[in-house]
CSV table of C-alpha atoms in Angstrom, one decimal:
chain,number,residue,atom,x,y,z
A,231,MET,CA,2.4,-25.6,-35.4
A,232,THR,CA,5.5,-23.6,-36.4
A,233,GLY,CA,3.5,-20.5,-36.7
A,234,THR,CA,2.0,-20.9,-33.2
A,235,TRP,CA,5.5,-21.2,-31.7
A,236,GLN,CA,6.7,-18.2,-33.7
A,237,ARG,CA,3.8,-16.1,-32.3
A,238,LEU,CA,4.5,-17.2,-28.8
A,239,LEU,CA,8.2,-16.4,-29.2
A,240,ASP,CA,7.3,-12.9,-30.7
A,241,ASP,CA,4.9,-12.3,-27.8
A,242,ARG,CA,7.6,-13.2,-25.3
A,243,ARG,CA,10.1,-11.0,-27.0
A,244,ALA,CA,7.6,-8.1,-27.0
A,245,ALA,CA,7.0,-8.6,-23.3
A,246,TRP,CA,10.7,-8.6,-22.4
A,247,GLY,CA,11.1,-5.5,-24.5
A,248,LEU,CA,8.3,-3.8,-22.5
A,249,TYR,CA,9.9,-4.9,-19.2
A,250,ALA,CA,13.2,-3.5,-20.3
A,251,VAL,CA,11.7,-0.1,-21.2
A,252,LEU,CA,9.8,0.0,-17.9
A,253,ALA,CA,13.0,-0.9,-16.0
A,254,VAL,CA,14.9,2.0,-17.7
A,255,ILE,CA,12.1,4.4,-16.9
A,256,LEU,CA,12.0,3.4,-13.2
A,257,LEU,CA,15.8,3.7,-13.0
A,258,VAL,CA,15.9,7.3,-14.3
A,259,LEU,CA,12.6,8.4,-12.7
A,260,PRO,CA,14.0,9.9,-9.5
A,261,PHE,CA,16.7,11.8,-11.3
A,262,ALA,CA,14.2,13.1,-13.9
A,263,ALA,CA,11.7,14.1,-11.2
A,264,ASP,CA,14.5,15.9,-9.3
A,265,ALA,CA,15.6,17.8,-12.4
A,266,PHE,CA,12.2,18.9,-13.7
A,267,LEU,CA,9.9,18.9,-10.6
A,268,GLY,CA,12.2,19.3,-7.7
A,269,ARG,CA,13.4,17.1,-4.9
A,270,ALA,CA,10.2,17.2,-3.0
A,271,TRP,CA,8.6,15.1,-5.8
A,272,VAL,CA,11.2,12.5,-5.4
A,273,ARG,CA,10.2,12.2,-1.8
A,274,ILE,CA,6.6,11.9,-2.9
A,275,ILE,CA,7.5,9.1,-5.2
A,276,ASP,CA,9.3,7.3,-2.3
A,277,VAL,CA,6.1,7.6,-0.2
A,278,ALA,CA,4.1,6.3,-3.1
A,279,LEU,CA,6.2,3.2,-3.2
A,280,LEU,CA,5.6,2.7,0.5
A,281,PHE,CA,1.8,3.0,-0.2
A,282,VAL,CA,2.3,0.4,-3.0
A,283,LEU,CA,3.5,-2.0,-0.3
A,284,LEU,CA,0.6,-1.2,2.0
A,285,GLY,CA,-1.9,-1.5,-0.8
A,286,LEU,CA,-0.6,-4.9,-1.9
A,287,GLY,CA,-0.8,-6.1,1.7
A,288,LEU,CA,-4.4,-4.9,2.1
A,289,ASN,CA,-5.2,-6.4,-1.3
A,290,ILE,CA,-4.5,-9.8,0.0
A,291,VAL,CA,-7.1,-9.3,2.8
A,292,VAL,CA,-9.7,-7.3,0.9
A,293,GLY,CA,-9.1,-8.1,-2.7
A,294,TYR,CA,-8.3,-11.8,-2.5
A,295,ALA,CA,-10.0,-13.1,0.6
A,296,GLY,CA,-12.9,-10.5,0.6
A,297,LEU,CA,-12.3,-9.5,4.3
A,298,LEU,CA,-13.0,-5.8,4.8
A,299,ASP,CA,-10.3,-4.4,7.1
A,300,LEU,CA,-10.5,-0.7,8.2
A,301,GLY,CA,-7.7,-1.0,10.7
A,302,TYR,CA,-4.9,-2.1,8.4
A,303,ILE,CA,-2.7,0.9,9.3
A,304,ALA,CA,-2.2,-0.7,12.7
A,305,PHE,CA,0.1,-3.3,11.2
A,306,PHE,CA,2.0,-0.4,9.6
A,307,ALA,CA,2.4,1.1,13.1
A,308,VAL,CA,3.5,-2.2,14.6
A,309,GLY,CA,6.2,-2.6,11.9
A,310,ALA,CA,7.4,1.0,12.4
A,311,TYR,CA,7.6,0.8,16.2
A,312,SER,CA,9.3,-2.7,16.0
A,313,TYR,CA,12.0,-1.1,14.0
A,314,THR,CA,12.2,2.1,16.0
A,315,LEU,CA,12.5,0.5,19.5
A,316,LEU,CA,15.4,-1.6,18.3
A,317,ALA,CA,17.2,1.0,16.2
A,318,SER,CA,17.1,4.2,18.1
A,319,PRO,CA,18.3,5.8,21.4
A,320,GLN,CA,15.0,4.9,23.0
A,321,PHE,CA,16.4,1.7,24.5
A,322,GLY,CA,20.0,2.2,23.4
A,323,LEU,CA,19.8,-0.6,20.8
A,324,HIS,CA,21.0,-0.3,17.2
A,325,TRP,CA,20.2,-3.5,15.4
A,326,SER,CA,20.8,-4.0,11.7
A,327,PHE,CA,17.9,-3.5,9.4
A,328,LEU,CA,18.6,-6.9,7.9
A,329,VAL,CA,17.3,-8.3,11.1
A,330,LEU,CA,14.7,-5.7,11.9
A,331,LEU,CA,12.7,-5.7,8.7
A,332,PRO,CA,12.0,-9.5,8.8
A,333,LEU,CA,11.3,-9.1,12.6
A,334,GLY,CA,8.8,-6.3,11.9
A,335,ALA,CA,7.1,-8.5,9.3
A,336,PHE,CA,6.9,-11.4,11.8
A,337,VAL,CA,5.5,-9.2,14.6
A,338,ALA,CA,3.0,-7.7,12.3
A,339,ALA,CA,1.9,-11.2,11.1
A,340,VAL,CA,1.4,-12.2,14.7
A,341,PHE,CA,-0.8,-9.2,15.3
A,342,GLY,CA,-2.7,-10.1,12.1
A,343,VAL,CA,-3.4,-13.5,13.5
A,344,LEU,CA,-4.5,-12.0,16.9
A,345,LEU,CA,-6.9,-9.8,14.9
A,346,GLY,CA,-8.2,-12.6,12.7
A,347,ALA,CA,-8.7,-15.3,15.3
A,348,PRO,CA,-11.6,-13.7,17.2
A,349,THR,CA,-13.2,-12.3,14.0
A,350,LEU,CA,-13.5,-15.5,11.9
A,351,ARG,CA,-17.3,-15.6,12.1
A,352,LEU,CA,-17.7,-11.9,11.3
A,353,ARG,CA,-18.4,-10.6,7.8
A,354,GLY,CA,-19.1,-7.3,6.1
A,355,ASP,CA,-20.0,-4.3,8.3
A,356,TYR,CA,-19.4,-6.2,11.5
A,357,LEU,CA,-15.9,-7.2,10.5
A,358,ALA,CA,-15.2,-3.6,9.4
A,359,ILE,CA,-16.2,-2.2,12.8
A,360,VAL,CA,-14.1,-4.7,14.7
A,361,THR,CA,-11.0,-4.0,12.5
A,362,LEU,CA,-11.6,-0.2,12.8
A,363,GLY,CA,-11.6,-0.6,16.6
A,364,PHE,CA,-8.4,-2.7,16.5
A,365,GLY,CA,-6.6,0.1,14.6
A,366,GLU,CA,-7.7,2.7,17.1
A,367,ILE,CA,-6.7,0.5,20.0
A,368,ILE,CA,-3.2,0.1,18.7
A,369,ARG,CA,-2.9,3.9,18.2
A,370,ILE,CA,-4.2,4.7,21.6
A,371,CYS,CA,-1.9,2.1,23.2
A,372,LEU,CA,1.1,3.7,21.5
A,373,ILE,CA,0.0,7.1,22.9
A,374,ASN,CA,-0.3,5.8,26.4
A,375,LEU,CA,2.7,3.5,26.6
A,376,ASN,CA,4.9,6.2,28.2
A,377,ARG,CA,3.9,5.4,31.7
A,378,PRO,CA,4.6,3.8,34.2
A,379,VAL,CA,7.5,2.6,31.9
A,380,ASN,CA,8.3,4.8,29.0
A,381,ILE,CA,8.3,2.5,26.0
A,382,THR,CA,6.9,4.5,23.0
A,383,ASN,CA,7.6,8.0,24.4
A,384,GLY,CA,3.8,8.7,24.1
A,385,PRO,CA,2.4,11.4,21.8
A,386,GLN,CA,5.9,13.1,21.6
A,387,GLY,CA,7.1,10.2,19.4
A,388,ILE,CA,10.7,8.9,18.9
A,389,THR,CA,13.4,10.7,17.1
A,390,LEU,CA,17.0,9.9,15.9
A,391,ILE,CA,15.9,6.6,14.3
A,392,ASP,CA,18.8,4.8,12.6
A,393,PRO,CA,18.7,4.9,8.8
A,394,LEU,CA,19.2,1.8,6.6
A,395,SER,CA,22.9,1.1,6.5
A,396,ILE,CA,25.3,-1.6,5.6
A,397,GLY,CA,28.8,-1.3,6.9
A,398,GLY,CA,29.8,2.3,6.5
A,399,PHE,CA,27.2,3.0,3.8
A,400,ALA,CA,24.1,4.8,5.2
A,401,LEU,CA,21.2,5.9,3.1
A,402,ASN,CA,20.7,9.2,4.9
A,403,LYS,CA,23.9,10.6,3.5
A,404,THR,CA,24.7,12.0,0.0
A,405,TYR,CA,27.1,10.1,-2.2
A,406,THR,CA,28.6,10.6,-5.7
A,407,LEU,CA,29.1,7.6,-7.9
A,408,ALA,CA,30.4,7.8,-11.5
A,409,GLY,CA,29.6,11.5,-11.5
A,410,VAL,CA,26.0,11.0,-10.4
A,411,THR,CA,24.9,12.5,-7.0
A,412,PHE,CA,22.7,10.2,-4.9
A,413,ALA,CA,20.8,12.2,-2.3
A,414,PRO,CA,19.1,10.2,0.5
A,415,VAL,CA,15.7,10.4,-1.3
A,416,HIS,CA,17.4,8.8,-4.3
A,417,SER,CA,19.0,6.0,-2.3
A,418,TYR,CA,15.8,5.2,-0.5
A,419,TYR,CA,13.9,5.2,-3.8
A,420,PHE,CA,15.9,2.2,-5.1
A,421,VAL,CA,15.5,0.3,-1.8
A,422,PHE,CA,11.7,1.0,-1.8
A,423,LEU,CA,11.5,0.1,-5.5
A,424,ALA,CA,13.2,-3.3,-4.8
A,425,CYS,CA,10.9,-4.0,-1.9
A,426,ALA,CA,7.8,-3.1,-4.0
A,427,ALA,CA,9.1,-5.3,-6.8
A,428,VAL,CA,9.4,-8.3,-4.4
A,429,ALA,CA,6.0,-7.6,-3.0
A,430,ILE,CA,4.5,-7.5,-6.6
A,431,PHE,CA,6.2,-10.8,-7.4
A,432,ILE,CA,4.9,-12.4,-4.2
A,433,SER,CA,1.4,-11.1,-4.8
A,434,LEU,CA,1.3,-12.4,-8.4
A,435,ARG,CA,2.6,-15.8,-7.3
A,436,LEU,CA,0.0,-16.0,-4.5
A,437,GLU,CA,-2.8,-15.1,-6.9
A,438,ASP,CA,-2.0,-18.1,-9.1
A,439,SER,CA,-1.3,-20.5,-6.2
A,440,ARG,CA,-3.6,-22.9,-4.5
A,441,ILE,CA,-3.8,-20.6,-1.5
A,442,GLY,CA,-4.7,-17.7,-3.7
A,443,ARG,CA,-7.5,-19.7,-5.3
A,444,ALA,CA,-8.7,-20.7,-1.9
A,445,TRP,CA,-8.9,-17.0,-0.9
A,446,ILE,CA,-10.8,-16.2,-4.0
A,447,ALA,CA,-13.2,-19.1,-3.3
A,448,ILE,CA,-13.8,-17.8,0.2
A,449,ARG,CA,-14.4,-14.3,-1.2
A,450,GLU,CA,-17.0,-15.5,-3.6
A,451,ASP,CA,-18.9,-17.9,-1.3
A,452,GLU,CA,-17.4,-19.0,2.0
A,453,LEU,CA,-20.0,-21.8,2.6
A,454,ALA,CA,-19.3,-23.3,-0.8
A,455,ALA,CA,-15.6,-23.0,-0.2
A,456,GLY,CA,-15.9,-24.9,3.1
A,457,ALA,CA,-18.0,-27.6,1.4
A,458,THR,CA,-15.3,-28.2,-1.2
A,459,GLY,CA,-12.8,-29.1,1.6
A,460,ILE,CA,-11.1,-25.7,2.1
A,461,ASN,CA,-10.1,-25.1,5.7
A,462,THR,CA,-11.7,-21.6,5.8
A,463,ARG,CA,-10.4,-20.8,9.3
A,464,ASN,CA,-6.7,-21.4,8.5
A,465,VAL,CA,-6.9,-19.8,5.1
A,466,LYS,CA,-8.5,-16.6,6.5
A,467,LEU,CA,-5.9,-16.4,9.3
A,468,LEU,CA,-3.2,-16.8,6.7
A,469,ALA,CA,-4.7,-13.9,4.7
A,470,PHE,CA,-4.6,-11.7,7.8
A,471,ALA,CA,-1.0,-12.8,8.6
A,472,MET,CA,0.3,-12.4,5.0
A,473,GLY,CA,-1.3,-9.0,4.5
A,474,ALA,CA,-0.1,-7.7,7.9
A,475,SER,CA,3.5,-8.8,7.1
A,476,PHE,CA,3.6,-6.5,4.1
A,477,GLY,CA,2.4,-3.6,6.4
A,478,GLY,CA,5.2,-4.5,8.9
A,479,VAL,CA,7.9,-4.3,6.3
A,480,ALA,CA,6.5,-1.0,5.0
A,481,GLY,CA,6.4,0.4,8.6
A,482,GLY,CA,10.1,-0.4,9.2
A,483,LEU,CA,11.1,1.3,5.9
A,484,PHE,CA,8.9,4.3,6.8
A,485,ALA,CA,10.6,4.7,10.3
A,486,SER,CA,14.1,4.5,8.8
A,487,PHE,CA,13.1,7.0,6.0
A,488,GLN,CA,11.5,9.5,8.3
A,489,GLY,CA,13.9,9.3,11.2
A,490,PHE,CA,10.9,10.2,13.4
A,491,ILE,CA,7.6,8.5,14.2
A,492,SER,CA,4.6,9.3,16.5
A,493,PRO,CA,1.2,7.7,16.9
A,494,GLU,CA,-0.4,10.5,14.9
A,495,SER,CA,1.2,9.0,11.8
A,496,PHE,CA,-1.1,6.0,12.0
A,497,SER,CA,-4.6,7.4,12.1
A,498,LEU,CA,-7.9,6.1,10.8
A,499,LEU,CA,-7.7,8.4,7.8
A,500,ASP,CA,-4.5,6.6,6.7
A,501,SER,CA,-6.4,3.3,6.8
A,502,ILE,CA,-9.2,4.7,4.7
A,503,MET,CA,-6.6,6.1,2.2
A,504,VAL,CA,-5.0,2.7,1.7
A,505,LEU,CA,-8.4,1.1,1.3
A,506,CYS,CA,-9.3,3.8,-1.3
A,507,MET,CA,-6.1,2.9,-3.2
A,508,VAL,CA,-7.2,-0.8,-3.4
A,509,VAL,CA,-10.8,-0.1,-4.3
A,510,LEU,CA,-10.3,2.6,-6.8
A,511,GLY,CA,-7.3,0.9,-8.4
A,512,GLY,CA,-9.1,-2.4,-8.8
A,513,MET,CA,-9.6,-4.9,-6.0
A,514,GLY,CA,-7.9,-8.2,-6.6
A,515,ASN,CA,-5.7,-6.9,-9.4
A,516,VAL,CA,-2.0,-6.2,-8.5
A,517,GLY,CA,-1.6,-3.7,-11.4
A,518,GLY,CA,-4.7,-1.9,-10.3
A,519,VAL,CA,-3.5,-1.6,-6.7
A,520,VAL,CA,-0.1,-0.2,-7.8
A,521,LEU,CA,-1.9,2.3,-10.1
A,522,GLY,CA,-4.3,3.3,-7.3
A,523,ALA,CA,-1.4,3.8,-4.8
A,524,VAL,CA,0.6,6.0,-7.2
A,525,LEU,CA,-2.4,8.1,-8.3
A,526,LEU,CA,-3.8,8.7,-4.8
A,527,THR,CA,-0.4,9.6,-3.4
A,528,ALA,CA,0.4,12.0,-6.2
A,529,LEU,CA,-3.1,13.5,-6.7
A,530,PRO,CA,-3.3,15.4,-3.3
A,531,GLU,CA,0.2,16.8,-3.9
A,532,ALA,CA,-0.6,17.9,-7.4
A,533,LEU,CA,-3.8,19.7,-6.2
A,534,ARG,CA,-1.6,21.9,-4.0
A,535,TYR,CA,-1.1,24.0,-7.2
A,536,ALA,CA,-4.8,24.8,-7.1
A,537,ALA,CA,-4.3,27.8,-4.7
A,538,PRO,CA,-1.8,29.7,-7.0
A,539,LEU,CA,-4.0,29.0,-10.0
A,540,GLN,CA,-7.0,30.4,-8.0
A,541,LYS,CA,-5.1,33.6,-7.3
A,542,GLU,CA,-3.9,33.9,-10.9
A,543,TRP,CA,-7.3,33.3,-12.4
A,544,LEU,CA,-9.6,35.1,-9.9
A,545,GLY,CA,-7.2,37.6,-8.5
A,546,GLU,CA,-7.9,36.5,-4.9
A,547,VAL,CA,-7.8,33.3,-2.9
A,548,TYR,CA,-11.5,32.7,-2.0
A,549,VAL,CA,-11.2,29.2,-0.6
A,550,ASP,CA,-8.5,28.1,1.9
A,551,PRO,CA,-5.8,26.1,-0.1
A,552,SER,CA,-5.9,23.1,2.2
A,553,ASP,CA,-9.7,23.0,2.1
A,554,LEU,CA,-9.8,23.4,-1.7
A,555,ARG,CA,-7.2,20.6,-2.1
A,556,MET,CA,-9.3,18.2,-0.1
A,557,LEU,CA,-12.5,19.3,-1.8
A,558,LEU,CA,-11.0,18.6,-5.3
A,559,PHE,CA,-9.5,15.3,-4.0
A,560,GLY,CA,-12.9,14.2,-2.8
A,561,LEU,CA,-14.6,15.2,-6.0
A,562,ALA,CA,-12.0,13.3,-8.0
A,563,LEU,CA,-12.8,10.2,-5.9
A,564,VAL,CA,-16.5,10.5,-6.4
A,565,LEU,CA,-16.1,10.9,-10.2
A,566,MET,CA,-13.9,7.8,-10.2
A,567,MET,CA,-16.5,5.7,-8.4
A,568,LEU,CA,-19.2,6.9,-10.7
A,569,LEU,CA,-17.4,6.4,-13.9
A,570,ARG,CA,-15.3,3.3,-12.9
A,571,PRO,CA,-17.1,1.5,-10.2
A,572,ALA,CA,-14.9,-1.6,-10.5
A,573,GLY,CA,-11.7,0.5,-10.3
A,574,LEU,CA,-9.4,2.0,-12.9
A,575,TRP,CA,-7.9,-1.3,-13.7
A,576,PRO,CA,-10.2,-4.1,-12.5
A,577,SER,CA,-9.3,-7.8,-12.4
A,578,ARG,CA,-10.4,-10.1,-15.1
A,579,VAL,CA,-12.9,-11.8,-12.8
A,580,ARG,CA,-14.4,-8.4,-11.7
A,581,ARG,CA,-14.5,-7.2,-15.3
A,582,ARG,CA,-16.4,-10.4,-16.4
A,583,GLU,CA,-18.8,-10.0,-13.5
A,584,LEU,CA,-19.6,-6.4,-14.6
A,585,VAL,CA,-20.2,-7.6,-18.2
A,586,GLU,CA,-22.5,-10.3,-17.1
A,587,ALA,CA,-24.4,-8.0,-14.8
A,588,ALA,CA,-24.8,-5.5,-17.6
A,589,ALA,CA,-26.1,-8.2,-19.9
A,590,GLU,CA,-28.6,-9.4,-17.3
A,591,ALA,CA,-29.9,-5.9,-16.4
A,592,PRO,CA,-32.3,-5.5,-19.4
A,593,GLU,CA,-33.8,-8.9,-18.6
A,594,THR,CA,-34.3,-7.9,-15.0
A,595,THR,CA,-36.0,-4.7,-16.1
A,596,ASP,CA,-38.3,-6.5,-18.4
A,597,VAL,CA,-39.4,-8.9,-15.7
A,598,ALA,CA,-40.0,-6.0,-13.3
A,599,ARG,CA,-42.2,-4.4,-15.9
């Protein structure tokens, strides 16, 4: 008995030590990236953290509840415009972000319920088509809400959006603290990191909660879940609302970070990208979603170096750099799906399902023969 407790204590100490090392790495990451890779890569890391928020929100809908959503970027847009309209010269309002971020999450959750309510009986491809249409409707509405009353300024977008600020401390300014210079990208990094950490904590708690288990039951077999007493209607609506609220917070952070938004920032391609992050990272696994978001944000940027290498090795640029970058990006995605069909870091349930499927495959082949 004493040996068991000692092993548990040692495992806990090792875990805390690992967390401490990870915390130190995350604290110095923006400064190390700035020093060795340039400030542009710090901005890329900031964007990756925003995609972590989006990926975790979509993972609730797709990974936990099994509801295919191709219009998730619409909630990102709702959160961004909720922040912008109340923190910009558009209406002359300049509310605090402490009010606007929760408000954006709430408004996005309401839109999530509005999307989920009429689609409760839809599954698979039909649900995907409806959600895709919802995302496009939101984008088109944002483009056309500049007449007869100018609300969103149409395709021109809105500029001069207020940054995150508390008192006289604004994140869009450069500060020096204890001899360390904090540029805006550094300050936003720590805010985004804190929000991503909170989102990860909430996702992990949801996964182990009664609601999370209800979502997983619906994903595996909705009829069986309903037969066990789960209110599938309310639970599915809650998944849409919870997932949308993550997107609303990410949208508000994005608007304050960019200082400018337009409807073109919320296209179908962005929804597909977030879905790829969830699928390739590992649906239903929080760590896999985070890994997928980071990799698929950094990979296209890293592939920008393919053009200089092409000129150095071949003496001439034969393929347009942007085309080559997307070609290599697509090839990388195809290889990932072929080599890791369950994602780079699949959940325990998904990993067990793959093992069982592989074990049953020879039996199925023998029967067929």
